[in-house]
mmCIF file of C-alpha atoms and ligand atoms in Angstrom:
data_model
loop_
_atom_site.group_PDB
_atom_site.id
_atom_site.type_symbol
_atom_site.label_atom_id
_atom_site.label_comp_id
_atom_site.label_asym_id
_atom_site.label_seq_id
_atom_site.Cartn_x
_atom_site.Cartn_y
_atom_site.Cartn_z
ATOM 1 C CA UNK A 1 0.990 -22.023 8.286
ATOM 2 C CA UNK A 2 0.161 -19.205 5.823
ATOM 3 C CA UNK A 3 2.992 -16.203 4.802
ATOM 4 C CA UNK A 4 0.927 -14.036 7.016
ATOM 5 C CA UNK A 5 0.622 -16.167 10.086
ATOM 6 C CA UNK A 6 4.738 -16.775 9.578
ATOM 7 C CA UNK A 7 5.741 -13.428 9.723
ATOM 8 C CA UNK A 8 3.543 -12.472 12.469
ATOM 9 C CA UNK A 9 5.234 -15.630 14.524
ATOM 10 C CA UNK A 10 8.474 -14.253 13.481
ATOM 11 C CA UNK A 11 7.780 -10.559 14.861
ATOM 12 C CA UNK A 12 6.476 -12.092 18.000
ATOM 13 C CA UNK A 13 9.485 -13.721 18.509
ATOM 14 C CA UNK A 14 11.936 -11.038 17.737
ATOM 15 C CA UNK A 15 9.409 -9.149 20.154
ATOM 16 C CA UNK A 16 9.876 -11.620 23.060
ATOM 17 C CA UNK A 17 13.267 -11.808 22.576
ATOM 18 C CA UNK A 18 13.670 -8.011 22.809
ATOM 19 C CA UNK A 19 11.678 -8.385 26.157
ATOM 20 C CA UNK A 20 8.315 -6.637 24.955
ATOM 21 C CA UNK A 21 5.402 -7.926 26.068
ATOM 22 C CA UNK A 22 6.818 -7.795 29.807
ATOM 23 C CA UNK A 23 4.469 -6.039 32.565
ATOM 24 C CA UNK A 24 5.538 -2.006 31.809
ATOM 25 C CA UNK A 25 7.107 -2.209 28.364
ATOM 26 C CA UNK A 26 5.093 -0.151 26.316
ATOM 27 C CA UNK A 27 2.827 -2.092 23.108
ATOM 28 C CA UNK A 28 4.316 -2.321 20.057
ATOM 29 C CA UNK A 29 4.178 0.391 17.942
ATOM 30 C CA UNK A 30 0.860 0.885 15.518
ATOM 31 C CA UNK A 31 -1.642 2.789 14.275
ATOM 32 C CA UNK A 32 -3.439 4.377 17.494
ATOM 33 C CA UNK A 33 -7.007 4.853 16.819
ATOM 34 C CA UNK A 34 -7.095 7.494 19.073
ATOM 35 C CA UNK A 35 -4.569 9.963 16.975
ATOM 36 C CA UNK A 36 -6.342 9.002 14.066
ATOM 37 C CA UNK A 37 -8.801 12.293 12.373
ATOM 38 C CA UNK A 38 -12.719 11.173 11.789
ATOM 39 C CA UNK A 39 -14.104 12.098 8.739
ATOM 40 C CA UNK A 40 -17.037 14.145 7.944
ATOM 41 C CA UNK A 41 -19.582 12.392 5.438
ATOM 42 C CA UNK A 42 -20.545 14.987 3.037
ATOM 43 C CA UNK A 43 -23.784 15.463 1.163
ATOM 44 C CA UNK A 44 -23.161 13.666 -2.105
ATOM 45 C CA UNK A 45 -26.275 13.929 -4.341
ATOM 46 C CA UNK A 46 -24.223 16.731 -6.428
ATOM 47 C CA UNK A 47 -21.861 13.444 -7.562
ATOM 48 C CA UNK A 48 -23.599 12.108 -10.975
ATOM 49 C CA UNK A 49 -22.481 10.180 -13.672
ATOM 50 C CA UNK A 50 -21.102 7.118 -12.308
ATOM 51 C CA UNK A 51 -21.975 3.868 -12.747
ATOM 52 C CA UNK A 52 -19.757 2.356 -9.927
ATOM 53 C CA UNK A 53 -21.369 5.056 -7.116
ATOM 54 C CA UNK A 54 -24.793 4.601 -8.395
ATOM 55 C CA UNK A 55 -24.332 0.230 -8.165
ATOM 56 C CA UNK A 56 -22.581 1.364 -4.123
ATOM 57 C CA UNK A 57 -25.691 3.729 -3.390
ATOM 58 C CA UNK A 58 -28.416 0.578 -4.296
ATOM 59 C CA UNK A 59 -26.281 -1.651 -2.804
ATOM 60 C CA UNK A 60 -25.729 0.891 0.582
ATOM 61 C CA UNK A 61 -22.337 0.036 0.914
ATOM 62 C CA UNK A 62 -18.802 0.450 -0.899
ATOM 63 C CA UNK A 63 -16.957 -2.186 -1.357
ATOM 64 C CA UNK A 64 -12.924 -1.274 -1.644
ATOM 65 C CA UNK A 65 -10.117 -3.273 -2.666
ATOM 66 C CA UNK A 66 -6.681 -3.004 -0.191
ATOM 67 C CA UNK A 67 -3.681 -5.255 0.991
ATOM 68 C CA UNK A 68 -3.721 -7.033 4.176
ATOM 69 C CA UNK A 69 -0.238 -7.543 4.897
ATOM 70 C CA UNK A 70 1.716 -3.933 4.491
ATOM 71 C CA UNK A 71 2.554 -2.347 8.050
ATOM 72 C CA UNK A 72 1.297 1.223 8.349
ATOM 73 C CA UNK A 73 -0.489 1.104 4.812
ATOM 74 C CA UNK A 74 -3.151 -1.721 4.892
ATOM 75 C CA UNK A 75 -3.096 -4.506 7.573
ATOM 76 C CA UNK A 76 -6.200 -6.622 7.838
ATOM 77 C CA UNK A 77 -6.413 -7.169 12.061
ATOM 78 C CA UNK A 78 -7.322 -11.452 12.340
ATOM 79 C CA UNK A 79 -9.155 -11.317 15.340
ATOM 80 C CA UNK A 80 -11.398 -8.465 14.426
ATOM 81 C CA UNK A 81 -11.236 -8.439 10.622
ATOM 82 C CA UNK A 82 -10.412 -5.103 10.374
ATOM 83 C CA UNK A 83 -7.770 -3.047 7.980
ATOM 84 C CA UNK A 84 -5.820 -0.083 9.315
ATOM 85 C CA UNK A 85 -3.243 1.941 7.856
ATOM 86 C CA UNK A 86 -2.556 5.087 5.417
ATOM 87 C CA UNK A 87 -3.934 3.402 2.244
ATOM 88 C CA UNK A 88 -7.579 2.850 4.565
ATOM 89 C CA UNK A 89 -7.339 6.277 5.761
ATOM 90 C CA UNK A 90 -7.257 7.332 2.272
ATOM 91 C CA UNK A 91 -9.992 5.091 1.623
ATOM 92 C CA UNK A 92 -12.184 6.767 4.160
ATOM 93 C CA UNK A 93 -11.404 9.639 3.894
ATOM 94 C CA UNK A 94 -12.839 9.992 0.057
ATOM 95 C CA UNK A 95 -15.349 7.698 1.141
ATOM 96 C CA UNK A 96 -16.708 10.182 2.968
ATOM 97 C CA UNK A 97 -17.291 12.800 0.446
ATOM 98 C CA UNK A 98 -19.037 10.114 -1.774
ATOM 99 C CA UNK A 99 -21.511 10.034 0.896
ATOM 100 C CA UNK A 100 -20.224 6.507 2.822
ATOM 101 C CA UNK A 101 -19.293 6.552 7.194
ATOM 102 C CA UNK A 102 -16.555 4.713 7.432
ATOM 103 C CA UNK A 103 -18.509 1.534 8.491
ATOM 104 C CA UNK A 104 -20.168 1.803 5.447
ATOM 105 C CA UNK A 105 -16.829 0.291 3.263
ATOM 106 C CA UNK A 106 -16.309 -3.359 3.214
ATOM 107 C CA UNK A 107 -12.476 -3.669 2.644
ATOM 108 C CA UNK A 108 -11.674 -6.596 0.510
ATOM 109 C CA UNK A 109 -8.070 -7.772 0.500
ATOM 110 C CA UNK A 110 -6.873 -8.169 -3.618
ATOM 111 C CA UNK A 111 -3.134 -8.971 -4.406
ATOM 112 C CA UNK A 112 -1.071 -6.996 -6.639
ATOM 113 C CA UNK A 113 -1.359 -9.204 -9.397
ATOM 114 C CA UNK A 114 -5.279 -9.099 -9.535
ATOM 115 C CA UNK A 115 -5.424 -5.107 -9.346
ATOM 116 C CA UNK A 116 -6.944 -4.468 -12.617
ATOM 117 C CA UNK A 117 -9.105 -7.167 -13.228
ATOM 118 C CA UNK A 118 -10.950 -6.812 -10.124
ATOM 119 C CA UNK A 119 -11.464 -3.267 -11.129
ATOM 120 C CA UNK A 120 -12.447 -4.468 -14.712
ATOM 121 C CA UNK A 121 -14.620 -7.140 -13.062
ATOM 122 C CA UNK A 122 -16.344 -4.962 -10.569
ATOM 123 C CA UNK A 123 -15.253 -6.906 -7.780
ATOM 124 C CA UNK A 124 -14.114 -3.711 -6.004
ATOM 125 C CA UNK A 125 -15.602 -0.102 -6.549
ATOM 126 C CA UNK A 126 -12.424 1.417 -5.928
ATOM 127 C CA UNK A 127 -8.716 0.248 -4.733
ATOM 128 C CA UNK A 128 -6.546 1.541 -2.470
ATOM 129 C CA UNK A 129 -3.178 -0.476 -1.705
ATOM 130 C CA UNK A 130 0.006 0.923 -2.851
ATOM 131 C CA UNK A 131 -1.258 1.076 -6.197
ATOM 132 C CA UNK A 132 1.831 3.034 -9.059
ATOM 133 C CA UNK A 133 0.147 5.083 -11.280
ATOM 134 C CA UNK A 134 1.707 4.248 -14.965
ATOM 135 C CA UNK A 135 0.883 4.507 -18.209
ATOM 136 C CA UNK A 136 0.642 0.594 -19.098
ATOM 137 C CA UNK A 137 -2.140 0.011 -16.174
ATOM 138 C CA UNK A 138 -3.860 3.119 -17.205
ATOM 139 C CA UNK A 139 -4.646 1.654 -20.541
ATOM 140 C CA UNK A 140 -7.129 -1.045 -18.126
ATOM 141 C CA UNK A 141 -8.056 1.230 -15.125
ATOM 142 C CA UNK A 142 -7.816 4.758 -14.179
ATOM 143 C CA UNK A 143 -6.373 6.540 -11.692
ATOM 144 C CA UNK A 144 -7.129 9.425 -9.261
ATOM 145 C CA UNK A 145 -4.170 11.087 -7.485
ATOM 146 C CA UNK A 146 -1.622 10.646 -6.909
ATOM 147 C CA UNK A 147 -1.855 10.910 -2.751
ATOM 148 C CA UNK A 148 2.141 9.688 -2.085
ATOM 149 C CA UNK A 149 5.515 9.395 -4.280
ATOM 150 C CA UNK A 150 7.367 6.017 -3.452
ATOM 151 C CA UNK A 151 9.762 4.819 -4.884
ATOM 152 C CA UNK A 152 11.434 1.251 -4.962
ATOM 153 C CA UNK A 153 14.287 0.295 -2.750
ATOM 154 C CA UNK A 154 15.599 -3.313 -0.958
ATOM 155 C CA UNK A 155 15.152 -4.927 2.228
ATOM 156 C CA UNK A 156 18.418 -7.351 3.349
ATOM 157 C CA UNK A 157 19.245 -9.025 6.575
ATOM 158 C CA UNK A 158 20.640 -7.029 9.273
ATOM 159 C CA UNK A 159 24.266 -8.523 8.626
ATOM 160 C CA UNK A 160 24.021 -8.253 5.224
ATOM 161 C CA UNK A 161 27.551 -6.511 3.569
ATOM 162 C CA UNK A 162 27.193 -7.267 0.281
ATOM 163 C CA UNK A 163 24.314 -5.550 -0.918
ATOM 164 C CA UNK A 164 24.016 -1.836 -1.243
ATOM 165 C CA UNK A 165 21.378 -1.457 -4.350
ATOM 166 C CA UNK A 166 20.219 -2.848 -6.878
ATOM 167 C CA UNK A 167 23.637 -3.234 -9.047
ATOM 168 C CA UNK A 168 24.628 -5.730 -6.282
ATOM 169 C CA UNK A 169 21.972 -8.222 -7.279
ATOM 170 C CA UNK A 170 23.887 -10.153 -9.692
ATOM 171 C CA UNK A 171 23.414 -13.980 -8.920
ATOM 172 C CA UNK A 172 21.128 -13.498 -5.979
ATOM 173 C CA UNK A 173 18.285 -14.345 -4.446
ATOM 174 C CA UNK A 174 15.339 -11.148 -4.907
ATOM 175 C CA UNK A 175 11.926 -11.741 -4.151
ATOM 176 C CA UNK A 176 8.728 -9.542 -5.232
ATOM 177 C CA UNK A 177 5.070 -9.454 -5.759
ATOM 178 C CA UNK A 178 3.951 -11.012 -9.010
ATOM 179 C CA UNK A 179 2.345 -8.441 -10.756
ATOM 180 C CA UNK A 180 3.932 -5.303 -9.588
ATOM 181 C CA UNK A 181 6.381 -2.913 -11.060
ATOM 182 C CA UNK A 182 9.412 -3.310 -8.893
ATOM 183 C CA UNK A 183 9.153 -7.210 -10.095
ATOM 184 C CA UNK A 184 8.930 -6.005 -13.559
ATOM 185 C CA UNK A 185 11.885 -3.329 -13.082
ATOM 186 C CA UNK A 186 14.259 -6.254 -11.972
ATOM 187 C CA UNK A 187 12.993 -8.235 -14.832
ATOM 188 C CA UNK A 188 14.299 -5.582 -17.274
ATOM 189 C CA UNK A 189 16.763 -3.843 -16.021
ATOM 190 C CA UNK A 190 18.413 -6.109 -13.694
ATOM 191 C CA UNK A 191 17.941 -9.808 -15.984
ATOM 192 C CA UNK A 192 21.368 -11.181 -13.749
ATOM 193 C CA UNK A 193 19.053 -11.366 -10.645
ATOM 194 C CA UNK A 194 17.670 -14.462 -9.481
ATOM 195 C CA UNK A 195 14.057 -13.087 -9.096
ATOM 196 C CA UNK A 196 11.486 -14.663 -7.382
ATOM 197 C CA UNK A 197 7.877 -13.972 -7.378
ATOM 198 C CA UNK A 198 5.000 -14.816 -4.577
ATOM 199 C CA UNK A 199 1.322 -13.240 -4.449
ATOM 200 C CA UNK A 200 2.479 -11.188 -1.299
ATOM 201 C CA UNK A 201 5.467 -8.773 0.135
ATOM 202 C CA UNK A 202 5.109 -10.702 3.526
ATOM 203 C CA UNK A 203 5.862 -13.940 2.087
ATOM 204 C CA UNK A 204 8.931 -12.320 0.405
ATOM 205 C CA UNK A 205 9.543 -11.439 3.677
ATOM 206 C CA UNK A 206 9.385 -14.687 5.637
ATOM 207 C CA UNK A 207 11.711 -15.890 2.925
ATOM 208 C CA UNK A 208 14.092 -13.264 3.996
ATOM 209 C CA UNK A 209 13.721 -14.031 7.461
ATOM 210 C CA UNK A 210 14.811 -17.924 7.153
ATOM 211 C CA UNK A 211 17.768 -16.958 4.552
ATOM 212 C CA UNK A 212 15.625 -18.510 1.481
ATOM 213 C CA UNK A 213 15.931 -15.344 -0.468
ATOM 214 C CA UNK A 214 19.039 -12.702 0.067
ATOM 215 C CA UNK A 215 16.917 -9.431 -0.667
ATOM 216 C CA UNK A 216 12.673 -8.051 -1.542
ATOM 217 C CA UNK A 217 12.305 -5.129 -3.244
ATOM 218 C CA UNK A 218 9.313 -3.108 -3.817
ATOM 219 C CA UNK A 219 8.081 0.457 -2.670
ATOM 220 C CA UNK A 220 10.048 2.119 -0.024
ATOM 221 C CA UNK A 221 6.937 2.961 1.898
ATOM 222 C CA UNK A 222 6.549 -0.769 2.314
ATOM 223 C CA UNK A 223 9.394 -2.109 3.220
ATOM 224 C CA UNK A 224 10.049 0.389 6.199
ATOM 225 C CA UNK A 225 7.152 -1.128 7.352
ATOM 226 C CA UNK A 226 8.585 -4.639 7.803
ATOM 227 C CA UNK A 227 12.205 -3.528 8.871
ATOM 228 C CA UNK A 228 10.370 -1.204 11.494
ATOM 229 C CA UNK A 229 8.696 -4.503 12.554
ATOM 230 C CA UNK A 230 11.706 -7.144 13.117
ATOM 231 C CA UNK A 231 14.847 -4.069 13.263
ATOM 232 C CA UNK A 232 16.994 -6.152 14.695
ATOM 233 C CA UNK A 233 16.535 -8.520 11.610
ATOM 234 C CA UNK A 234 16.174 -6.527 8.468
ATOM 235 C CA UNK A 235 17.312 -3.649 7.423
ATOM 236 C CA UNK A 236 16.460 -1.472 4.057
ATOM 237 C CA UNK A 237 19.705 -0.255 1.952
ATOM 238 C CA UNK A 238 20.637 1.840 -0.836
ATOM 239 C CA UNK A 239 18.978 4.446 -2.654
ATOM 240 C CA UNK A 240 15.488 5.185 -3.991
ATOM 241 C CA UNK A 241 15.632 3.400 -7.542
ATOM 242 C CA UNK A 242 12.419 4.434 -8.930
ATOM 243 C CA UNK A 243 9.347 6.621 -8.688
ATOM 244 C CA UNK A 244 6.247 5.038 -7.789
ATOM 245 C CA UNK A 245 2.984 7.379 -7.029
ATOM 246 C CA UNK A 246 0.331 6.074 -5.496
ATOM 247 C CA UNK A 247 -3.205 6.479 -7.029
ATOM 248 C CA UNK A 248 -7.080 5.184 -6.419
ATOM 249 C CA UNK A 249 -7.557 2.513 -9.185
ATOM 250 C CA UNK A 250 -11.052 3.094 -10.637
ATOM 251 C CA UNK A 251 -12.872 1.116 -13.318
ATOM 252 C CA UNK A 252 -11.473 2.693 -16.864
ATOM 253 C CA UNK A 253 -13.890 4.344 -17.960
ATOM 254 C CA UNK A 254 -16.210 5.928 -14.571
ATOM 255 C CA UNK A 255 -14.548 9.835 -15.464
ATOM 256 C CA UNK A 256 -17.099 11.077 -12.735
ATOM 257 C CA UNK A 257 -15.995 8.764 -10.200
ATOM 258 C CA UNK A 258 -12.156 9.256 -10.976
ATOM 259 C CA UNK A 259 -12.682 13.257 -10.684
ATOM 260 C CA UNK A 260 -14.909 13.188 -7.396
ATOM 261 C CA UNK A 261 -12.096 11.010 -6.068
ATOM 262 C CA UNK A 262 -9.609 13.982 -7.413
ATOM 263 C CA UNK A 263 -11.798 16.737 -5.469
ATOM 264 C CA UNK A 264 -11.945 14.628 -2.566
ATOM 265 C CA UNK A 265 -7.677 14.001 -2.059
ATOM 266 C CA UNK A 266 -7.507 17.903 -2.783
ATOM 267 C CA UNK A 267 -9.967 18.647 -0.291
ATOM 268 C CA UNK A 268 -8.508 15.981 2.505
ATOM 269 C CA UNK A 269 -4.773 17.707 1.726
ATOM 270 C CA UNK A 270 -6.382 20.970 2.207
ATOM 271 C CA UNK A 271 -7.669 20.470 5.448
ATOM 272 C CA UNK A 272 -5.267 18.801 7.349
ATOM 273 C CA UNK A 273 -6.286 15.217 7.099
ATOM 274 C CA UNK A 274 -4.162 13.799 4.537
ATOM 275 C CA UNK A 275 -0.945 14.792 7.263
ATOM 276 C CA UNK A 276 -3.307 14.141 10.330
ATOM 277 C CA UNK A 277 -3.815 10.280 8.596
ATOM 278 C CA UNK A 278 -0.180 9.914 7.718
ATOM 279 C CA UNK A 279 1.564 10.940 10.922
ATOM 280 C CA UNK A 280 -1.085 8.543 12.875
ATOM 281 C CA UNK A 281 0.276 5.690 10.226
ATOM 282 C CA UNK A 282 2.942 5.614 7.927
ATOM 283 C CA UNK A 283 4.940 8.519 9.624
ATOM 284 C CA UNK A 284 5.370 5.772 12.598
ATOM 285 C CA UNK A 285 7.935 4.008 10.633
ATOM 286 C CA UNK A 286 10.204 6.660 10.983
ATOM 287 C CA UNK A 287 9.638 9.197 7.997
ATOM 288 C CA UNK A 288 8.313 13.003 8.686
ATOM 289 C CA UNK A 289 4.814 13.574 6.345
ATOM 290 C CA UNK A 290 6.050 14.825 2.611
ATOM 291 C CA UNK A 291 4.238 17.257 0.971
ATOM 292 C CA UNK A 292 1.532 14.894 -1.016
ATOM 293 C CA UNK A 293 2.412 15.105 -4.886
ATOM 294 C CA UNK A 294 0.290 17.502 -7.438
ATOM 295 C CA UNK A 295 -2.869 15.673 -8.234
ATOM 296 C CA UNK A 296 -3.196 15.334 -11.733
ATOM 297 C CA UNK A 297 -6.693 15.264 -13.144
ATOM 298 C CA UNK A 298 -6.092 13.777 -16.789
HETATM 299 N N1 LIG B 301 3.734 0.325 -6.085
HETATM 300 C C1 LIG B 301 4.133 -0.903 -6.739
HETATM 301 C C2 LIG B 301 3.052 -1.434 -7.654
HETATM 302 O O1 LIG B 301 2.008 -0.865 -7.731
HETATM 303 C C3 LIG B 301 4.572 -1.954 -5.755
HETATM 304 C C4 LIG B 301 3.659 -2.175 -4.586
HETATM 305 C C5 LIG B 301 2.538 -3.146 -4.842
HETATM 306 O O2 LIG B 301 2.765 -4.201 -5.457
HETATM 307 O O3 LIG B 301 1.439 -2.846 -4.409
HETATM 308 O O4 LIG B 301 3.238 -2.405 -8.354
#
């Protein structure tokens, strides 16, 4: 079985158990494509300059890199293919002012690891998955935003006692996605930890589930997600021990996509469907919609 196919056994379990599923117990909770806002495509022609939206305008369709496996922020659906969440919103919703419905974006699932060189590569015309803006990755890609501040926390069993944040983790078990900065973070900072990479957060999480691994940390944002999922299994703990803000990755050096990405967040934020996208999403695992942070057009 893959990670993916795991975890969703293991939440449909924890879901029968709890009784869901029974005639009159309500679905569980998820993006409802009802609350979420539609998008107006806007005339783009006034957008020049960029290699990557000139390639997507012969080519009549965007192609946009995203995770698969991140409740409320980018799940890929199995039976229909499609990705939901507040990272696809965002998605959208700039696709939209660079002329692209919606169903004009083929979302194409790229792990944390492989970020930058599918944006090097041109594998992707843009990326939008949970994606830390920093200086390191800025010297291969470039970044529009940020849309959302994270920042990195842990995700235990339910009956776990012994760990309370990240000084805890001497000796044990911590699993992350290769590639990312909370990996890295542990790496440094916390070199007594037992860390444990895997391509994926949900197969970090399966390993939690079965009592392989005693902890995954990454991004707040994300691990709410799972907990939200399996609550009477997983819980997250201790404080925020990081900032992470989320940007678009764009190839290095497309400037003219990077600011029409910029105009399009502030204009989104503006009118209402930034919050509109988030409380439809990521505001169902539990957390009111922040005020996005400044954008910062370097
Ligand atoms: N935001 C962090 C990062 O970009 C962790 C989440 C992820 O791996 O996507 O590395």
């Amino acid at each position: 079985m893959t990670g993916r196919a795991t975890f969703a056994a293991a939440v449909l379990l924890t879901l029968l158990a709890a009784g869901c599923g029974k005639a009159g117990t309500p679905p569980p909770k998820g993006p409802q494509p009802s609350s979420l806002p539609s998008y107006q495509v806007q005339d783009a022609a006034a957008i020049t300059g960029s290699p990557t939206l000139d390639a997507a305008r012969a080519r009549g369709h965007l192609v946009v890199g995203a995770k698969e496996d991140q409740p409320y922020l980018g799940q890929k659906n199995p039976a229909t293919g499609e990705y939901s969440g507040f990272d696809i919103e965002i998605a959208k919703m700039v696709g939209a002012d660079l002329g692209f419905a919606p169903d004009r974006i083929q979302f194409k699932t790229i792990a944390s690891a492989n970020r930058e060189t599918a944006l090097q590569n041109g594998q992707v015309d843009y990326y939008v998955g949970t994606y830390t803006i920093n200086d390191n990755r800025k010297k291969l890609v470039g970044f529009a935003g940020p849309y959302y501040l994270a920042g990195q926390s842990l995700l235990v069993g339910k009956n776990n006692t012994s760990i309370h944040g990240p000084e805890d983790l001497n000796g044990k078990k911590v699993c992350s996605a290769a590639g990312s900065t909370p990996y890295q973070r542990i790496q440094k900072q916390y070199p007594q930890a037992k860390l444990i990479a895997y391509d994926t957060y949900s197969a970090c999480v399966d390993n939690l589930i079965t009592g392989q691994v005693d902890a995954v940390t990454t991004d707040n944002s994300i691990l709410m997600g799972y907990a939200a999922k399996v609550p009477d299994e997983l819980k997250v703990v201790g404080p925020l021990f990081s900032k992470e803000p989320y940007g678009i990755g764009v190839p290095k050096n497309d400037t003219a996509l990077r600011y029409a990405l910029d105009d399009a967040l502030a204009r989104h934020e503006e009118n209402g469907d930034w919050k509109k996208a988030y409380d439809a999403t990521l505001g169902l695992s539990g957390v009111p919609a922040p005020t996005p942070p400044p954008i910062d057009r370097y």
